[in-house]
mmCIF file of C-alpha atoms in Angstrom:
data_model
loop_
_atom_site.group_PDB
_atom_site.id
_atom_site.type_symbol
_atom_site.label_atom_id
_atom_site.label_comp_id
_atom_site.label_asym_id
_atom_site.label_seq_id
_atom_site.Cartn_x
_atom_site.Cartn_y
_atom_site.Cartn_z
ATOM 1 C CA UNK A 1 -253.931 152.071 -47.863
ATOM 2 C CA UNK A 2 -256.960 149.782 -46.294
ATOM 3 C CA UNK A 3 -257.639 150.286 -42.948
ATOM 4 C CA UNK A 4 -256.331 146.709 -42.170
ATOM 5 C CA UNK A 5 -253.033 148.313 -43.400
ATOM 6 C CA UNK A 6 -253.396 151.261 -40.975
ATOM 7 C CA UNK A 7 -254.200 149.603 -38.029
ATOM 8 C CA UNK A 8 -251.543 147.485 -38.330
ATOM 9 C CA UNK A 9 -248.943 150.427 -38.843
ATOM 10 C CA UNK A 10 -250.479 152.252 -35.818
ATOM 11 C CA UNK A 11 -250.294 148.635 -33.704
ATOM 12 C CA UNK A 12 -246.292 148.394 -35.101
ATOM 13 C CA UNK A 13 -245.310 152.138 -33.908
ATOM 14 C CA UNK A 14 -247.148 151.724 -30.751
ATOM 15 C CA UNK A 15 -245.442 148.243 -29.857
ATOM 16 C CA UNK A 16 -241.912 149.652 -30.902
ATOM 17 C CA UNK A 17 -242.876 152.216 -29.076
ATOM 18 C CA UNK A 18 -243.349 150.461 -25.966
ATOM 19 C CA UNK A 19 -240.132 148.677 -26.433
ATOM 20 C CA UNK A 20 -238.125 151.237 -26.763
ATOM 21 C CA UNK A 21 -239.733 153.164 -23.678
ATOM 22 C CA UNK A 22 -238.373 148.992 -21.622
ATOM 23 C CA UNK A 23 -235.136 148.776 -23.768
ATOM 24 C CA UNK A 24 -234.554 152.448 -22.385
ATOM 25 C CA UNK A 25 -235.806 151.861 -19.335
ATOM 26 C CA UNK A 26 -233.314 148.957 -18.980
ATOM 27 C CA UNK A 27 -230.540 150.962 -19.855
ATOM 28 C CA UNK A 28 -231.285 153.967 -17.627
ATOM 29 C CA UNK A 29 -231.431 151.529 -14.437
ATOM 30 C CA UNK A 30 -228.057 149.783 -15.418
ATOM 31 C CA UNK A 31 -226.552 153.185 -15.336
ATOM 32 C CA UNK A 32 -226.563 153.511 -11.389
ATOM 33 C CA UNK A 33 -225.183 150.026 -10.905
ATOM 34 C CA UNK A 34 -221.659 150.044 -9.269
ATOM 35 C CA UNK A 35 -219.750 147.015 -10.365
ATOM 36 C CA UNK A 36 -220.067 145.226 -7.106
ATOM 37 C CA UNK A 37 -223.827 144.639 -8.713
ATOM 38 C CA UNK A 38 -222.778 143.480 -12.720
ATOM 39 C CA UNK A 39 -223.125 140.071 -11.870
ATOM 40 C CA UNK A 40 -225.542 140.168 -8.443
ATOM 41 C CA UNK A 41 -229.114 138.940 -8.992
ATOM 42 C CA UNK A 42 -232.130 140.218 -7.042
ATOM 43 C CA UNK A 43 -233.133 137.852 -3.915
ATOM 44 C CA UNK A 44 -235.197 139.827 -2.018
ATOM 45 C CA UNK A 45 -237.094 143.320 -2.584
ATOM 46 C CA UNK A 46 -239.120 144.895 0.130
ATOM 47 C CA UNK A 47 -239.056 141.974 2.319
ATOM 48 C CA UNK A 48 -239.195 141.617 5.505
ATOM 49 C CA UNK A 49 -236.943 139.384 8.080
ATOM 50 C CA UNK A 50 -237.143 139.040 12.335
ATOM 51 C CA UNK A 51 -235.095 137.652 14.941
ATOM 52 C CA UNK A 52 -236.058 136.901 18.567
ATOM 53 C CA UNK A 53 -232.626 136.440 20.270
ATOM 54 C CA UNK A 54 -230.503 137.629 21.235
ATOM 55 C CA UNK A 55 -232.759 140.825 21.005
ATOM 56 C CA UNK A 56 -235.766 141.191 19.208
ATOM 57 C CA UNK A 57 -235.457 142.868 16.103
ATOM 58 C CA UNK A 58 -237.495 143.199 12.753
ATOM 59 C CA UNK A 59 -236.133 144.615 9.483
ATOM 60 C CA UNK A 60 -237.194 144.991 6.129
ATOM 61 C CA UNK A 61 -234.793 145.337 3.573
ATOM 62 C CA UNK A 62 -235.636 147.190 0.532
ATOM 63 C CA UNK A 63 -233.313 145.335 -1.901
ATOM 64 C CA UNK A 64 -230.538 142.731 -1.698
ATOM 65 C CA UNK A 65 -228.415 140.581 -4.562
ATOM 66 C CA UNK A 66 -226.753 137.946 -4.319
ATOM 67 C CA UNK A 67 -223.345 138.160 -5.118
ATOM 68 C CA UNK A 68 -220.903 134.825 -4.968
ATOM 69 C CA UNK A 69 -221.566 133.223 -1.822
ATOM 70 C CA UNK A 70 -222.346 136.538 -0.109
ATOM 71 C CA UNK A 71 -225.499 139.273 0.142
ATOM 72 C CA UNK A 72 -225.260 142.636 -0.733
ATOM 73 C CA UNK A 73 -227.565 145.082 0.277
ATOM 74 C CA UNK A 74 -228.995 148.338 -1.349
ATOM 75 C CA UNK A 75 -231.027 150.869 -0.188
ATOM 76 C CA UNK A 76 -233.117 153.950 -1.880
ATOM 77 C CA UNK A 77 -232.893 156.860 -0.131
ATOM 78 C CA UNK A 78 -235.714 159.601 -1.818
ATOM 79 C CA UNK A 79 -234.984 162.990 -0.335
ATOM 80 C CA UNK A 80 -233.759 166.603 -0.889
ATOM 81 C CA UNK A 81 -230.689 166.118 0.259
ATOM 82 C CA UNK A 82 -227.640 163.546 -1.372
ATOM 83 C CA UNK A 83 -226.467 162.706 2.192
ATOM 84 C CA UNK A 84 -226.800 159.855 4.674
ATOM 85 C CA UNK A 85 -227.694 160.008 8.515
ATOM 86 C CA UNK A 86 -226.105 157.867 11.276
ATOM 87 C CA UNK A 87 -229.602 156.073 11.629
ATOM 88 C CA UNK A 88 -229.154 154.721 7.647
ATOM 89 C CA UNK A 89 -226.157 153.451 8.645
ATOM 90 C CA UNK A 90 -228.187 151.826 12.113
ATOM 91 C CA UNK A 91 -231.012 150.735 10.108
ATOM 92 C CA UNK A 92 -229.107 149.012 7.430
ATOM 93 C CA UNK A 93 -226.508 147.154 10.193
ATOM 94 C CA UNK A 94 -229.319 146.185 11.508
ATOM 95 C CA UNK A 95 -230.609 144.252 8.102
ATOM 96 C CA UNK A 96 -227.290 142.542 7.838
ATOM 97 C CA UNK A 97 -227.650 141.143 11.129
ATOM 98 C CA UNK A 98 -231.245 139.939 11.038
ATOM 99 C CA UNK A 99 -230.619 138.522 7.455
ATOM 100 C CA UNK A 100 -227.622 136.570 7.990
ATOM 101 C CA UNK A 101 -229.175 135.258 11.461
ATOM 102 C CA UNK A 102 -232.304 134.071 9.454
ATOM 103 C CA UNK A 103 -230.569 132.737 6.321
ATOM 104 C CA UNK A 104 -227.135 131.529 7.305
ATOM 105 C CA UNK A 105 -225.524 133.492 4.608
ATOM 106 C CA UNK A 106 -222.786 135.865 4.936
ATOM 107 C CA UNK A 107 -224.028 139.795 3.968
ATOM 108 C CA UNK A 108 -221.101 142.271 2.770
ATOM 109 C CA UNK A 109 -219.482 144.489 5.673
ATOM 110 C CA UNK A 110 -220.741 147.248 3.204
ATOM 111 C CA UNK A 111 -223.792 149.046 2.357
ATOM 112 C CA UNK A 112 -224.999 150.317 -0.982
ATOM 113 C CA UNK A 113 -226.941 153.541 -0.606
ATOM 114 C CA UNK A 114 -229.179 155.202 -4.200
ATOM 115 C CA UNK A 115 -229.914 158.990 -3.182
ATOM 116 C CA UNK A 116 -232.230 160.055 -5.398
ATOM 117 C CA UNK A 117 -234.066 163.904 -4.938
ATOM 118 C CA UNK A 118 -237.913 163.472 -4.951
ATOM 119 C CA UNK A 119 -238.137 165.260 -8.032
ATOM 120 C CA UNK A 120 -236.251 162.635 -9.722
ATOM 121 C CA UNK A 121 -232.951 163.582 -11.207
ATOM 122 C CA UNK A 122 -229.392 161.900 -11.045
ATOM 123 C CA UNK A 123 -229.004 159.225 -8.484
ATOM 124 C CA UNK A 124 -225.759 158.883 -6.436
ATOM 125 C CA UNK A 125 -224.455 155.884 -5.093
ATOM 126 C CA UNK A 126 -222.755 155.938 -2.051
ATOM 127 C CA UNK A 127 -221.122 152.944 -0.201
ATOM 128 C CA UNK A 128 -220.988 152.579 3.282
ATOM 129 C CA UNK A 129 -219.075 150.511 6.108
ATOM 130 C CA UNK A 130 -221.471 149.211 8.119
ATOM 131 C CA UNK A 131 -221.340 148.546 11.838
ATOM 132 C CA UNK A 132 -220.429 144.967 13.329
ATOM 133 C CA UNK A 133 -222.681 142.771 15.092
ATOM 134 C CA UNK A 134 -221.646 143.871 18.758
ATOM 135 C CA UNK A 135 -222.487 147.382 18.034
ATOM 136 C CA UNK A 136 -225.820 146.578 16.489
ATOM 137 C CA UNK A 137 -226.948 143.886 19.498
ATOM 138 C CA UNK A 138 -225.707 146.877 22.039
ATOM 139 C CA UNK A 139 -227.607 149.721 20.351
ATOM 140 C CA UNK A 140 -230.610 147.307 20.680
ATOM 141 C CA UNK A 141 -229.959 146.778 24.230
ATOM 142 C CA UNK A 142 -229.420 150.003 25.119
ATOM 143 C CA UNK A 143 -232.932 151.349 23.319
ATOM 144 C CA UNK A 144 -234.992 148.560 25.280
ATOM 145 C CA UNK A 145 -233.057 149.781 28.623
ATOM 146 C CA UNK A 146 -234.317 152.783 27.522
ATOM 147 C CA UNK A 147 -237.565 151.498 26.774
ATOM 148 C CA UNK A 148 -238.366 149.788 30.015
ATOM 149 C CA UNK A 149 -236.794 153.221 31.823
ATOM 150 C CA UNK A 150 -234.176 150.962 33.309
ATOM 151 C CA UNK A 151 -231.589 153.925 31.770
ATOM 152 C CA UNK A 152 -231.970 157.568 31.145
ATOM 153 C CA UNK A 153 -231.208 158.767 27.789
ATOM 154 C CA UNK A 154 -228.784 161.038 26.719
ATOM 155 C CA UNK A 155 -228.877 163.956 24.619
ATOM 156 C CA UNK A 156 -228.171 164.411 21.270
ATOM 157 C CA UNK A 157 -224.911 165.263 20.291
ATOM 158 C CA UNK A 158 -225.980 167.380 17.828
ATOM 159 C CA UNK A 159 -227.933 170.680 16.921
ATOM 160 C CA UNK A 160 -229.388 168.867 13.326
ATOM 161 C CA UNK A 161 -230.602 166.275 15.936
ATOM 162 C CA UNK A 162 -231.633 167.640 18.402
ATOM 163 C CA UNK A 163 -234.334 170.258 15.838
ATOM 164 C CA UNK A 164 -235.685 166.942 14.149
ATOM 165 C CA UNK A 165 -236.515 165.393 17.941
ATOM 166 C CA UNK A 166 -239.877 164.198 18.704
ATOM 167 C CA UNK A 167 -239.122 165.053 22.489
ATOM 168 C CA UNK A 168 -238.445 168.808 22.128
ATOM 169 C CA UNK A 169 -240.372 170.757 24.410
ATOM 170 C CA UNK A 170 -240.027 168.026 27.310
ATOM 171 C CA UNK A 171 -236.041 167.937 26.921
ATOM 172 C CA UNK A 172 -233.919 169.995 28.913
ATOM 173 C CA UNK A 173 -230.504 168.797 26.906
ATOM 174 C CA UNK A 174 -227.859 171.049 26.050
ATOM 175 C CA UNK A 175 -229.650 173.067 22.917
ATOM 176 C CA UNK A 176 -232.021 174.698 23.944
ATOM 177 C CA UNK A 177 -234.438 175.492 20.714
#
C-alpha cells in the first residue's frame, strides 16, 4: 500500500472517529431531556436580562427553550449533592420574572433543574414549581429594606443555613455554632 493509500486510511478512521465521538455525544445529551424539551429549541444560553421597576433586578439565565408560545427554563446545578436549595428555587423565579418583563413572553410556572456531581456521572432532572411574581417582587423588597437597614433581618430558620452564613460570628440567632 502507497503512502497516499495510508494517509488516506489514517485521515478516514480519524474522521469516523470524530463523528462517532458528535453522533455519541448527541445521543448522550438527548438522554437527560424530559419530554417537556423534545420539541423546545434553544433561545438563550448564559444570557443575561435586567429590569428597573418595579425593583431592580438582574438575572442571567443559564439556558431557556422555547416551547409553543411559552419559555421554559433549565438550569445546571454541578455539585456533590442531587438536591436543590430554597435560593435555586429564588434565583430561578427570579429569571422568569425578569425574562417575561423584558420579552413579553409567557415563561412556564415550572423550573427544570440538571444535577450533575462534579465528577461527572448520571444527571437527574428535577422539576420545580416556581414562585409567583408577588413573592419574587416582595423578597426583592424586603432584601433592599434590608439593604438600606430600614428592617432588621431575621434568622435563619435552619441549622444547614445558618453553618453556610457569611454573618456567623456577628449573629446572635438562635444556633449558636
Amino acid at each position: 500500500m502507497s503512502w497516499f493509500a495510508w494517509l488516506l486510511l489514517v485521515a478516514g478512521v480519524a474522521i469516523g472517529g470524530v463523528w462517532l465521538s458528535v453522533l455519541l455525544s448527541m445521543w448522550s445529551e438527548k438522554k437527560w431531556i424530559p419530554p417537556e424539551l423534545r420539541h423546545g429549541r434553544l433561545v438563550y444560553s448564559e444570557k443575561p436580562f435586567s429590569i428597573q421597576r418595579p425593583v431592580r433586578l438582574s438575572v442571567r439565565v443559564d439556558r431557556a427553550y422555547q416551547v409553543g408560545d411559552h419559555i421554559q427554563l433549565v438550569e445546571l446545578k454541578v455539585r456533590d449533592g442531587h438536591r436543590l436549595f430554597m435560593s435555586d428555587v429564588i434565583e430561578m423565579s427570579a429569571q422568569r420574572l425578569v425574562v417575561e418583563k423584558t420579552t413579553g413572553m409567557k415563561v412556564s410556572d415550572f423550573g427544570i433543574f440538571l444535577l450533575q456531581r462534579p465528577a461527572g456521572g448520571r444527571r437527574t432532572v428535577k422539576k420545580v414549581w416556581l414562585l409567583d411574581q408577588r413573592t419574587v417582587l416582595g423578597l426583592a423588597l424586603r432584601r433592599e429594606e434590608i439593604l438600606r437597614g430600614s428592617v432588621l433581618p431575621t434568622h435563619a430558620s435552619s441549622i444547614g443555613t445558618c453553618r453556610s452564613c457569611l454573618y456567623q460570628r456577628e449573629c446572635n440567632g438562635t444556633f449558636k455554632i
